[in-house]
Amino acid sequence: MTKKSWSLPVPAEEIERLLKESAPSIWRHIAIISLGNNQAFSGVFAKSFGYEGILTAGHSAVQFLAKERVALAVSEDRHRLIVNSTDFDHVRIGYDEVEGYTNSEADLSFVIIKNEELLQLIRNLKLSFYDLDIAGASVREVFLNPEKPLAKFNWSVAGCPREKVEIANQLIDGQPQELITSPSVLIQGNLVDYDFQNNFDYLKLYMASGFEGFPDDYNGMSGGGIWYQMLLNDDGINFTVKPILAGVARWQSEVTLKKGYKVRCITAHAWVSIYGHVRGVLAEKRAAEKRATSRWKSPGIQAKLP
């Protein structure tokens, strides 16, 4: 029997269970980049057209790649993983390399990891590069099907809010060290808007702010993945959840009140931006590399050694 997607009201306790159930499968795609102190950045380990790397916001990539070295948080155990910025190739999506990004233009980047040893380390840690090519095949059915309207409540943002970063001084191997704990969190929100601007699409989520453990400020979550947790069932009673990457967070609003609760509105690039524009740019890059390789191998342009 084929499981069907479900968007009708689901009991609150069932939503909480499903959210927790889907967390491990989302966690293995969360990328956290640190510059020390509480300077954390969020992203999504992803792959497309043979490239593996970090999908993130453009302004986040510009900031952390400006440093000579960055740290990656890749395990719940205490560890130190320092990476040279030269191990990355910054692919800008839809914004000018010189002028940079603006609030009214695209703000997306795909940071290719070129270091094969680093890629293998990430895989060995049971982290996973989310396959945009495979997921892209179901985007039209999931997000653009008028017969299956999107639910408003089962959306989450994943990443590292900087206010939750903890810094402590400890003796490690007899030496004083600064231990930075950068938590990866998955926070539920409600879909409130979806629209297009300059050929890129955007979604907006209301996220609780400053109560019951929710962050006051979502600074640090830019570049983090927006996940649509599609509920599935085959009998109308028992549910399972399939998380689908639906967006990349780019900025937050000021705090406002909705029904007496403090919320922030998170704006994110949505599915067309990811599965259309990001994949399109990476496809063009791969094609250009193949053409260059082909020309180099052509007998008519082979380099001659003296």
Coordinates of N, CA, C and O in Angstrom, one line a residue, residues 21 26 34 37 49 63 72 98 108 111 136 145 155 172-173 185 191-192 200 204 216-217 261 279 281 287 289 305:
E21 N 11.3 12.3 16.0 CA 11.7 11.2 15.3 C 12.5 11.5 14.0 O 13.4 10.8 13.6
I26 N 17.8 14.6 10.1 CA 18.2 16.0 9.7 C 19.5 16.4 10.3 O 20.3 17.0 9.6
S34 N 32.7 27.4 12.6 CA 33.1 28.3 13.8 C 34.3 29.1 13.5 O 35.3 28.5 13.0
N37 N 35.1 31.8 19.6 CA 34.2 32.6 20.5 C 32.8 32.0 20.1 O 32.5 30.9 20.0
F49 N 25.5 17.1 -8.8 CA 26.4 17.0 -10.0 C 27.8 16.6 -9.6 O 28.7 17.1 -10.3
Q63 N 31.7 35.6 4.9 CA 32.3 35.9 6.2 C 33.3 34.8 6.6 O 34.4 35.1 7.0
L72 N 35.3 23.2 11.9 CA 34.0 22.5 11.7 C 33.6 21.7 12.9 O 34.4 21.0 13.5
V98 N 31.6 40.8 -7.2 CA 32.2 42.0 -6.7 C 31.3 42.8 -5.8 O 31.7 43.2 -4.7
L108 N 22.7 33.2 -1.8 CA 22.9 31.8 -1.7 C 24.3 31.5 -2.1 O 24.9 32.1 -3.1
V111 N 29.5 25.9 -1.1 CA 30.9 25.9 -0.8 C 31.4 24.5 -1.1 O 31.1 23.6 -0.2
G136 N 15.4 16.6 -5.8 CA 14.8 17.5 -6.7 C 13.8 16.8 -7.6 O 12.9 17.5 -8.1
N145 N 2.0 20.7 -6.0 CA 0.8 19.9 -6.3 C -0.4 20.6 -5.7 O -0.6 20.5 -4.4
W155 N 7.1 22.7 9.8 CA 8.3 23.3 9.2 C 9.4 23.5 10.3 O 9.0 23.8 11.5
I172 N 43.2 20.4 29.1 CA 43.1 19.3 28.2 C 44.5 18.9 27.9 O 45.4 19.6 27.5
D173 N 44.9 17.6 28.3 CA 46.2 17.1 28.2 C 47.2 18.0 29.0 O 48.3 18.2 28.6
V185 N 20.6 22.7 16.5 CA 19.2 22.7 17.0 C 18.3 22.6 15.8 O 18.6 23.0 14.7
L191 N 4.7 28.2 8.6 CA 4.7 28.8 7.3 C 3.7 29.9 7.2 O 2.5 29.7 7.5
V192 N 4.1 31.1 6.8 CA 3.2 32.3 6.7 C 3.2 32.9 5.4 O 2.2 33.6 5.0
F200 N 13.9 34.3 -8.0 CA 14.2 33.5 -6.9 C 12.9 33.4 -6.0 O 12.2 34.4 -5.9
K204 N 8.6 32.3 4.3 CA 8.7 33.0 5.6 C 8.1 32.1 6.6 O 7.0 31.6 6.4
D216 N 16.2 34.0 21.8 CA 15.8 35.3 21.7 C 16.1 35.8 20.3 O 15.3 36.6 19.7
D217 N 17.3 35.4 19.8 CA 17.8 35.9 18.6 C 18.3 34.7 17.7 O 18.9 33.8 18.3
Y261 N 2.3 36.1 21.7 CA 3.6 35.4 21.9 C 4.6 36.2 21.0 O 4.3 36.7 19.9
R279 N 21.3 24.0 -8.4 CA 21.6 22.9 -9.2 C 22.0 23.3 -10.6 O 22.9 22.7 -11.3
V281 N 23.4 26.2 -11.5 CA 24.8 26.7 -11.5 C 25.8 25.6 -11.4 O 26.9 25.7 -12.1
A287 N 29.7 21.1 -16.5 CA 29.8 21.1 -18.0 C 31.0 21.9 -18.5 O 31.7 21.4 -19.4
E289 N 33.8 22.4 -16.8 CA 35.0 21.6 -16.5 C 35.2 20.5 -17.5 O 36.3 20.2 -17.9
L305 N 56.4 19.9 -24.4 CA 57.4 20.2 -23.5 C 58.7 20.5 -24.3 O 58.9 19.9 -25.4

